[in-house]
PDB file of C-alpha atoms in Angstrom:
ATOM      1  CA  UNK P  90     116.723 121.552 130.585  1.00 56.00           C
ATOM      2  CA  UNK P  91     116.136 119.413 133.305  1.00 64.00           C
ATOM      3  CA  UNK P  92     115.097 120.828 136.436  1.00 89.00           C
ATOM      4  CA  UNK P  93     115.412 117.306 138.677  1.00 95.00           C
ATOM      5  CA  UNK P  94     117.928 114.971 137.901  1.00 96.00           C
ATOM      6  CA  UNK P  95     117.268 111.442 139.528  1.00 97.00           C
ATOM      7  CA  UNK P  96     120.063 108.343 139.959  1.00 96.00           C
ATOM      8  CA  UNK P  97     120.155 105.521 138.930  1.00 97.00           C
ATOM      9  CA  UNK P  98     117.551 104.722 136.795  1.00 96.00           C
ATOM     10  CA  UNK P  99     117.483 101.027 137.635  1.00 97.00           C
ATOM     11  CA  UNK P 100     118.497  99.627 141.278  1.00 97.00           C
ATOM     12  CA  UNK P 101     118.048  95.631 142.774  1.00 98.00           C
ATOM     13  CA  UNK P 102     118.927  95.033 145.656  1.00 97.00           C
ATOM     14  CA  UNK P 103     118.814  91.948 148.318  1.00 97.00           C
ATOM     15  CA  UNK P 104     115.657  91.978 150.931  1.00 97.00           C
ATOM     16  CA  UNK P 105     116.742  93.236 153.974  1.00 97.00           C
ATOM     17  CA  UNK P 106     118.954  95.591 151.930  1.00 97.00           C
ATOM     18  CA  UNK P 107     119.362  99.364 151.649  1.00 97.00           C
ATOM     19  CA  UNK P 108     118.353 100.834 148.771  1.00 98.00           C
ATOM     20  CA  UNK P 109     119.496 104.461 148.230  1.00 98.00           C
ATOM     21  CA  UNK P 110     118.225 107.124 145.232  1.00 98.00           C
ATOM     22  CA  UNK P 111     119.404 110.242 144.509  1.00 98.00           C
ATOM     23  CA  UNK P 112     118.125 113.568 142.924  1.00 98.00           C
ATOM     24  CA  UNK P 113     119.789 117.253 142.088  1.00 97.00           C
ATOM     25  CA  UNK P 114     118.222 120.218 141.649  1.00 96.00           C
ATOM     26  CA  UNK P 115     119.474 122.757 139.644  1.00 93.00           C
ATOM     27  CA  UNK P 116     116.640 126.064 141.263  1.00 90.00           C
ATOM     28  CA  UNK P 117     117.301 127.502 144.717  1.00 89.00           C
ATOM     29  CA  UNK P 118     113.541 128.708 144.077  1.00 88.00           C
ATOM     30  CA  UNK P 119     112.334 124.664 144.808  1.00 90.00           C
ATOM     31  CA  UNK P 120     111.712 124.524 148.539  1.00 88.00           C
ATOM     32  CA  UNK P 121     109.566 121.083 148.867  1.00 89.00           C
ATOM     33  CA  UNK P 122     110.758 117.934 147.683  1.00 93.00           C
ATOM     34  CA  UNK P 123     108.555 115.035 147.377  1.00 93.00           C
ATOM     35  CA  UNK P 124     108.881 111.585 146.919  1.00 96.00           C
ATOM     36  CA  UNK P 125     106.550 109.130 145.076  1.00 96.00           C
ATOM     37  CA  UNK P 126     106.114 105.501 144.289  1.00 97.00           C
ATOM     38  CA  UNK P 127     104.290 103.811 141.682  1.00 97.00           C
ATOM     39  CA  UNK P 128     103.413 100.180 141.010  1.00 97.00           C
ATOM     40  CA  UNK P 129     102.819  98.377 137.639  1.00 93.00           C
ATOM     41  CA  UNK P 130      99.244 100.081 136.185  1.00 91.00           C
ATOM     42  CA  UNK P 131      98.388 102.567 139.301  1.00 94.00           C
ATOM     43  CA  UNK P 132      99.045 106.185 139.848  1.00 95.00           C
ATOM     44  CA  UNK P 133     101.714 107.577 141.669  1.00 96.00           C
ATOM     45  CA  UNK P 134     101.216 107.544 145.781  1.00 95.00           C
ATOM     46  CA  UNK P 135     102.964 110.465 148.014  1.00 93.00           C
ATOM     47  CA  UNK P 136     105.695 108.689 149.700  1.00 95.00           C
ATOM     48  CA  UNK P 137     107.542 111.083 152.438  1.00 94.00           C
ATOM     49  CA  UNK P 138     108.312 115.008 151.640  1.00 92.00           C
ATOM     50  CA  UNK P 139     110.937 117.376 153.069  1.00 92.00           C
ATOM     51  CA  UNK P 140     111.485 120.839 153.234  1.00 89.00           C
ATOM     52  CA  UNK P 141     115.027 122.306 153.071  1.00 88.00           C
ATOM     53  CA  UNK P 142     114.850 123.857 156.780  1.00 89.00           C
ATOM     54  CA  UNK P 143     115.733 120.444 157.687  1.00 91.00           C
ATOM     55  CA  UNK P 144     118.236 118.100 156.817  1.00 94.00           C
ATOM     56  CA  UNK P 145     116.590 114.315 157.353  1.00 96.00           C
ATOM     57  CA  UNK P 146     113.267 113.313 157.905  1.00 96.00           C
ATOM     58  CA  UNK P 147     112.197 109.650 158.537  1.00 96.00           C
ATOM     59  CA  UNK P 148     108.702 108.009 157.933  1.00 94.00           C
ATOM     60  CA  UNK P 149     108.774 104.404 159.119  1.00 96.00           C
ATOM     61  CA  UNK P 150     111.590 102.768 156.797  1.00 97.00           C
ATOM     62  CA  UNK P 151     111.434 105.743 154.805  1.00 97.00           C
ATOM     63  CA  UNK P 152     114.371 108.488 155.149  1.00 97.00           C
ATOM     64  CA  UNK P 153     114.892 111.118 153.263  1.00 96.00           C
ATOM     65  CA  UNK P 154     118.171 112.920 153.426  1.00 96.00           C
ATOM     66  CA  UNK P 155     119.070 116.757 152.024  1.00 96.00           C
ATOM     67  CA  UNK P 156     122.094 118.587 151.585  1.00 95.00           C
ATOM     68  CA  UNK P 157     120.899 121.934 151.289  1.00 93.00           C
ATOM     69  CA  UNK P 158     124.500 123.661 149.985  1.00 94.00           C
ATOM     70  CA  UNK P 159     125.262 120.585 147.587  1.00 95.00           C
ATOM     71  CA  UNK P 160     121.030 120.495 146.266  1.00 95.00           C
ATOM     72  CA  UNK P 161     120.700 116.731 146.960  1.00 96.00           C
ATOM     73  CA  UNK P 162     118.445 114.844 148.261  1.00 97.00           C
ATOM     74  CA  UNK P 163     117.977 111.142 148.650  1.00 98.00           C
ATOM     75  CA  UNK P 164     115.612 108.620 149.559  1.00 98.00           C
ATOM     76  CA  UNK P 165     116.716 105.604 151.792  1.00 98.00           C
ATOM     77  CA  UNK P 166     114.646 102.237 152.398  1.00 98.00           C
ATOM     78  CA  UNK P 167     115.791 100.546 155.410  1.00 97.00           C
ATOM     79  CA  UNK P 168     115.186  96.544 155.638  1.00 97.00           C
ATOM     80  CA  UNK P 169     113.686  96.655 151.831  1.00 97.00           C
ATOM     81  CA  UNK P 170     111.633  94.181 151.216  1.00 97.00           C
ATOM     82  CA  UNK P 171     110.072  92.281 147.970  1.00 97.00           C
ATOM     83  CA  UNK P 172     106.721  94.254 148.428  1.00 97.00           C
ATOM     84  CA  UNK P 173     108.483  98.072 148.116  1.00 98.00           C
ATOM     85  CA  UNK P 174     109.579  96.627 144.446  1.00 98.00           C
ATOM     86  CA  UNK P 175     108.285  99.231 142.598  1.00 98.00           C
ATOM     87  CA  UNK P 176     109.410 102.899 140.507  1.00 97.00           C
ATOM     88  CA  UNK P 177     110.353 105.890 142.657  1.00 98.00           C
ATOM     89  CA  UNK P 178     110.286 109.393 141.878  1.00 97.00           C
ATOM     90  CA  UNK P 179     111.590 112.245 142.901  1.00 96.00           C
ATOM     91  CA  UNK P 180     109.904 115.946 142.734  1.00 94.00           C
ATOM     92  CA  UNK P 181     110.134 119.452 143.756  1.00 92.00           C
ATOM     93  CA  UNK P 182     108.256 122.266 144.003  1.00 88.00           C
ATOM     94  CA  UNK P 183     108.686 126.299 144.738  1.00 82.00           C
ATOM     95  CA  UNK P 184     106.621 128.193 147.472  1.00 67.00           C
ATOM     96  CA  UNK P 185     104.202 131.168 146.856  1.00 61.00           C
ATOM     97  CA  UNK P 186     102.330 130.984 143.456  1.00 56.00           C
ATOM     98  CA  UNK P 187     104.629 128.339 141.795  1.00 54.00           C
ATOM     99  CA  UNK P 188     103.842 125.722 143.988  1.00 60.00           C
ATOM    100  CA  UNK P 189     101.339 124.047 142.337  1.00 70.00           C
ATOM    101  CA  UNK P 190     103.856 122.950 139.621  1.00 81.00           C
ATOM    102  CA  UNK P 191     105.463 119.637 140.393  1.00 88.00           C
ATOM    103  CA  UNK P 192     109.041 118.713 138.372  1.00 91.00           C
ATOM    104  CA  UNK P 193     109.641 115.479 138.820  1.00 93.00           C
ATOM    105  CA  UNK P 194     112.691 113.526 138.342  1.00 95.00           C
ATOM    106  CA  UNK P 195     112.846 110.636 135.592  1.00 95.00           C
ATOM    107  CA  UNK P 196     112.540 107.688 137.913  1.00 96.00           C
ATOM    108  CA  UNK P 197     114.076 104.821 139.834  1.00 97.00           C
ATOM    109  CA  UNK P 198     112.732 101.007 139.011  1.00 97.00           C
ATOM    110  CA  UNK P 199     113.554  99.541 142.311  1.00 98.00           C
ATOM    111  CA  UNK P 200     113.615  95.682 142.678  1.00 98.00           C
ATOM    112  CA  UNK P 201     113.887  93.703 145.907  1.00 98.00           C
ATOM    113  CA  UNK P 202     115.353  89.994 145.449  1.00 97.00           C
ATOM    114  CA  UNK P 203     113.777  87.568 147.873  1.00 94.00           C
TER     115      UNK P 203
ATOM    116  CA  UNK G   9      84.937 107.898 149.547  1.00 62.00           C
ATOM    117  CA  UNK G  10      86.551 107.282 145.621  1.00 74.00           C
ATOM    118  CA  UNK G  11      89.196 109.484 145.081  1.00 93.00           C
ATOM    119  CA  UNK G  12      90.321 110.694 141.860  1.00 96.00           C
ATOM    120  CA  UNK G  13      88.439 109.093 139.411  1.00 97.00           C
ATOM    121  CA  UNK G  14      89.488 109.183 135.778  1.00 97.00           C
ATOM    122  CA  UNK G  15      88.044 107.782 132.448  1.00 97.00           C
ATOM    123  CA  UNK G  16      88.172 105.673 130.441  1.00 97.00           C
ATOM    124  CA  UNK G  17      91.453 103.525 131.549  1.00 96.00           C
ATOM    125  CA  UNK G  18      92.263 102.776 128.019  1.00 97.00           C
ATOM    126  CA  UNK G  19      91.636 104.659 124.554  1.00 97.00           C
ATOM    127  CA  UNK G  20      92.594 103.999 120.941  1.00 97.00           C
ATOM    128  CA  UNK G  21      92.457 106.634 118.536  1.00 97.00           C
ATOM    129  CA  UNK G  22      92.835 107.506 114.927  1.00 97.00           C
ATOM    130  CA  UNK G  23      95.457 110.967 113.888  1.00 98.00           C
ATOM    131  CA  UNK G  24      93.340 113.614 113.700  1.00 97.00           C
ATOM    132  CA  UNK G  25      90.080 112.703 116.217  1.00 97.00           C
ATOM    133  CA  UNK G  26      89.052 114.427 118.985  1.00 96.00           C
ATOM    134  CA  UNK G  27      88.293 113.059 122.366  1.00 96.00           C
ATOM    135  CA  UNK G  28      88.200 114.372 126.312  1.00 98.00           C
ATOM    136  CA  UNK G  29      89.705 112.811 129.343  1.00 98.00           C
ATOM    137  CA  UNK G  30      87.215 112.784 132.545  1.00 98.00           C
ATOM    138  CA  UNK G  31      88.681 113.555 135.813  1.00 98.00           C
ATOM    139  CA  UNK G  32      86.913 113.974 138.612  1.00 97.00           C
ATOM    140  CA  UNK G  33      87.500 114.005 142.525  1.00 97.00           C
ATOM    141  CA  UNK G  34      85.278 113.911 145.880  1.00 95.00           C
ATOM    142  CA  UNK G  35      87.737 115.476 148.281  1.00 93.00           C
ATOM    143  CA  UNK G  36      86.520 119.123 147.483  1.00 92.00           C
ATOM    144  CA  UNK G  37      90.290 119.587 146.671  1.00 92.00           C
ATOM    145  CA  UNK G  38      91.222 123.569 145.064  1.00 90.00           C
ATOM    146  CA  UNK G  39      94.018 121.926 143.021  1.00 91.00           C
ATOM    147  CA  UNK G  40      94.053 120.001 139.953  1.00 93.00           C
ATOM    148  CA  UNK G  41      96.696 118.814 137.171  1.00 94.00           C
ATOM    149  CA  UNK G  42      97.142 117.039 134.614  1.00 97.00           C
ATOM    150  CA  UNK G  43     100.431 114.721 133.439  1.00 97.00           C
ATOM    151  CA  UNK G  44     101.715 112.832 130.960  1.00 97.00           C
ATOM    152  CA  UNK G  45     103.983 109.987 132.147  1.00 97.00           C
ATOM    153  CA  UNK G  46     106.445 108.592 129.114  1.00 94.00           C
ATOM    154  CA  UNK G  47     108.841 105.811 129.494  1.00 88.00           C
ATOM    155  CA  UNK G  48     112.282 106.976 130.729  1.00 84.00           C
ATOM    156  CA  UNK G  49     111.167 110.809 131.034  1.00 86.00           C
ATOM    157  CA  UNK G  50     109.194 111.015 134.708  1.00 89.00           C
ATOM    158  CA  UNK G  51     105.577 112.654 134.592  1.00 94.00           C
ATOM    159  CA  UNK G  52     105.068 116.286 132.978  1.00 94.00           C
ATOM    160  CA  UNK G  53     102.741 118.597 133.720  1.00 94.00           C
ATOM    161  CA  UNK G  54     100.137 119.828 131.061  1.00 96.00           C
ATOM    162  CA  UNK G  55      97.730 121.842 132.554  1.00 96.00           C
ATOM    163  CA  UNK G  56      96.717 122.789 136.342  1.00 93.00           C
ATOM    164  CA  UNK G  57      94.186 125.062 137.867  1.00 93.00           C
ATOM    165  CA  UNK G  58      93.866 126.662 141.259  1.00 89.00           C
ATOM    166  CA  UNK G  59      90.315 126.275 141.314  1.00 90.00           C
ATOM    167  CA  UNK G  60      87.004 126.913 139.646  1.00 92.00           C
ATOM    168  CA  UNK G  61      87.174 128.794 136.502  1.00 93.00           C
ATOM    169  CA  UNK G  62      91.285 129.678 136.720  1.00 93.00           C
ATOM    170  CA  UNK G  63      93.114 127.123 134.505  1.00 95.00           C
ATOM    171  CA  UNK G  64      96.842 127.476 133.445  1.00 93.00           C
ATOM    172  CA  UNK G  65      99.715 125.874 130.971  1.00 94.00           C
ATOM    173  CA  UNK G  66     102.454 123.494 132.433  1.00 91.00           C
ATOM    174  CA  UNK G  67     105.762 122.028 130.792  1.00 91.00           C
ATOM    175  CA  UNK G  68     103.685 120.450 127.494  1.00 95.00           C
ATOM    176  CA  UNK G  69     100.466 122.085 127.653  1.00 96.00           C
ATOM    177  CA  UNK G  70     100.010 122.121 123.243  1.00 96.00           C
ATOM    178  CA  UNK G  71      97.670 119.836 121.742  1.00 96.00           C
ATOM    179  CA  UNK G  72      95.594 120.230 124.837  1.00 97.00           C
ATOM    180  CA  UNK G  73      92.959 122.009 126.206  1.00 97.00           C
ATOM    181  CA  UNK G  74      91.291 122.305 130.146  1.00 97.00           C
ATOM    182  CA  UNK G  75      88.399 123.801 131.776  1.00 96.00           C
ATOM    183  CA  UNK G  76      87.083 124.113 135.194  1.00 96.00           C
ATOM    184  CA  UNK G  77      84.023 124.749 135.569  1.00 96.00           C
ATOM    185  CA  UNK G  78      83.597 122.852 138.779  1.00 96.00           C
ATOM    186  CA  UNK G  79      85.380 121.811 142.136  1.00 95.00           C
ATOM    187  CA  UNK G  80      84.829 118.674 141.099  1.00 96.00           C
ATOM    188  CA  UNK G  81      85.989 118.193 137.759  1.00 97.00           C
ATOM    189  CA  UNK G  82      88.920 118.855 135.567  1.00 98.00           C
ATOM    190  CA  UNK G  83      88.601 117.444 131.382  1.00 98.00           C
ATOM    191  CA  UNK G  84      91.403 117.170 129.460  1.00 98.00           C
ATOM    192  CA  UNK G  85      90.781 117.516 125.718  1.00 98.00           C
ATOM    193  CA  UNK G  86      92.828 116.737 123.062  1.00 96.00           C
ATOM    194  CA  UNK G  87      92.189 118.893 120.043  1.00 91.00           C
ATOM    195  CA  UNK G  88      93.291 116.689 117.098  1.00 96.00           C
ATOM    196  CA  UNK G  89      95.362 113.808 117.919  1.00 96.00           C
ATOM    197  CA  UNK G  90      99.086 112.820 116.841  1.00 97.00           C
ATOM    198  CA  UNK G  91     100.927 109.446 117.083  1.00 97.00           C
ATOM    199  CA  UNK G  92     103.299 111.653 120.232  1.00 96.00           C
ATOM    200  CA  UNK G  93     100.280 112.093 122.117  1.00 97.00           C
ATOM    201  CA  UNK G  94     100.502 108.814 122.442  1.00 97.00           C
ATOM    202  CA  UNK G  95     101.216 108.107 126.460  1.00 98.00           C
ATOM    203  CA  UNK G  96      99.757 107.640 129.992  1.00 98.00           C
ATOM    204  CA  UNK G  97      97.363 110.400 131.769  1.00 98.00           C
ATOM    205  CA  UNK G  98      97.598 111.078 135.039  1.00 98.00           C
ATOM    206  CA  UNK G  99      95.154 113.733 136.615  1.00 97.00           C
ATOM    207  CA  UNK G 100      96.201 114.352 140.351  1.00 95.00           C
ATOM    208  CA  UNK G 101      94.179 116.851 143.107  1.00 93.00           C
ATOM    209  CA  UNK G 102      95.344 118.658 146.163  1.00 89.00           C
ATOM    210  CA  UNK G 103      93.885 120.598 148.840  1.00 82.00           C
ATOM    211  CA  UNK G 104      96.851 122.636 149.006  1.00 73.00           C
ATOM    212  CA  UNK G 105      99.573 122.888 146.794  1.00 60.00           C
ATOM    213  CA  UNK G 106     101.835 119.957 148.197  1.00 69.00           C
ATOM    214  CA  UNK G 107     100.722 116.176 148.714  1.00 80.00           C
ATOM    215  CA  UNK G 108      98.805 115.625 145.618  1.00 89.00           C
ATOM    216  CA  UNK G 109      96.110 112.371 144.994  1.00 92.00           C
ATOM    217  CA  UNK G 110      96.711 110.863 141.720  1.00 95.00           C
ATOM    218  CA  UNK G 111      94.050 108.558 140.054  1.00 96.00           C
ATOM    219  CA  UNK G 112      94.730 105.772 138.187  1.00 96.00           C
ATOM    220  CA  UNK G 113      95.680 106.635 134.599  1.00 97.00           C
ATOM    221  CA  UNK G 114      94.283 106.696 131.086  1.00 97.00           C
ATOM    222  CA  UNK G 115      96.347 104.933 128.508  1.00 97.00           C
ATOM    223  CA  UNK G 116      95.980 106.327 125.410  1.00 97.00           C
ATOM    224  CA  UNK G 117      97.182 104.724 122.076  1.00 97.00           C
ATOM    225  CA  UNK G 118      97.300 107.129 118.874  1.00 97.00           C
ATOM    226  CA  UNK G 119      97.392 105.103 115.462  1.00 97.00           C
TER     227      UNK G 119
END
């Protein structure tokens, strides 16, 4: 069963362009939802996270949107450029002694056209 | 200041051998885990541990084995290898149980 599903699994886009990717959850238990990007041969880097008490959060070009009622969430990338080319993915995580489990979504190969 | 440091990058091995993944981090960070990243199925967990000595299963924790004996480091052994062990290795750390570090992957090739 999959815990986080993640849309689409492919995405290009124009630079300047706005790239958005979008993950369900299925447990009301999750309450912090990271998101990750990875280049070509390196480990995954923490991106921007949210917790469901609030409903957007940006981080430079970086949003993150949740719908608490509809568990969604989506990342946005305002003005994309060539250089955030790269896979995205999606996590979440439950509170108290759960928390250090990660489920992440499948993944999102974003590519920015010049 | 380096990280999460894991070894080697790349590994080839035969069905059936033995071998350890090194992970090790100098942030003094209480959490550690271990993935597995396959094409088209995200990263899974294996193992984690909440700190020294206390060591737990995640989503695909069989065929593989973890200690802690230290802060610092966190092996991951594989027991007898099988062609479906056959992936990338991520070992991440956190000082708390949200923002993990991930190092840089071992790539692993079972024949």
């Amino acid at each position: 069963q999959q815990q986080v599903k993640q849309s689409p699994q492919s995405l290009i886009v124009q630079k300047g362009g706005i790239p958005i990717i979008n993950c369900a959850y299925e447990n009301t238990a999750f309450d912090y939802f990271p998101w990750y990007q990875q280049f070509p041969g390196k480990g995954p880097a923490l991106l921007i996270a949210i917790r469901p008490d609030v409903s957007e959060k940006k981080e430079g070009r970086f949003t993150i949107s949740f719908n608490k009622s509809a568990k969604q969430f989506s990342l946005h990338i305002m003005d994309s450029q060539p250089g955030d080319s790269a896979t995205y993915f999606c996590a979440a995580s439950k509170g108290g002694a759960g928390s250090y489990q990660l489920t992440f979504g499948k993944g999102t190969k974003l590519s920015v056209i010049p | 200041n380096a990280g999460v440091t894991q070894t080697p990058k790349f590994q080839v091995l035969k069905t059936g051998q033995s071998m350890t993944l090194q992970c090790a981090q100098d942030m003094n960070h209480e959490y550690m885990s271990w993935y597995r990243q396959d094409p088209g199925m995200g990263l899974r967990l294996i193992h984690y541990s909440v700190g020294a000595g206390i060591t737990d299963q995640g989503e695909v924790p069989n065929g593989y084995n973890v200690s802690r004996s230290t802060t610092e480091d966190f092996p991951l052994r594989l027991l007898s290898a099988a062609p479906s062990q056959t992936s990338v290795y991520f070992c991440a750390s956190s000082a708390r149980a949200y923002g993990y570090t991930f190092g840089s992957g071992t790539r692993l090739t079972v024949v």
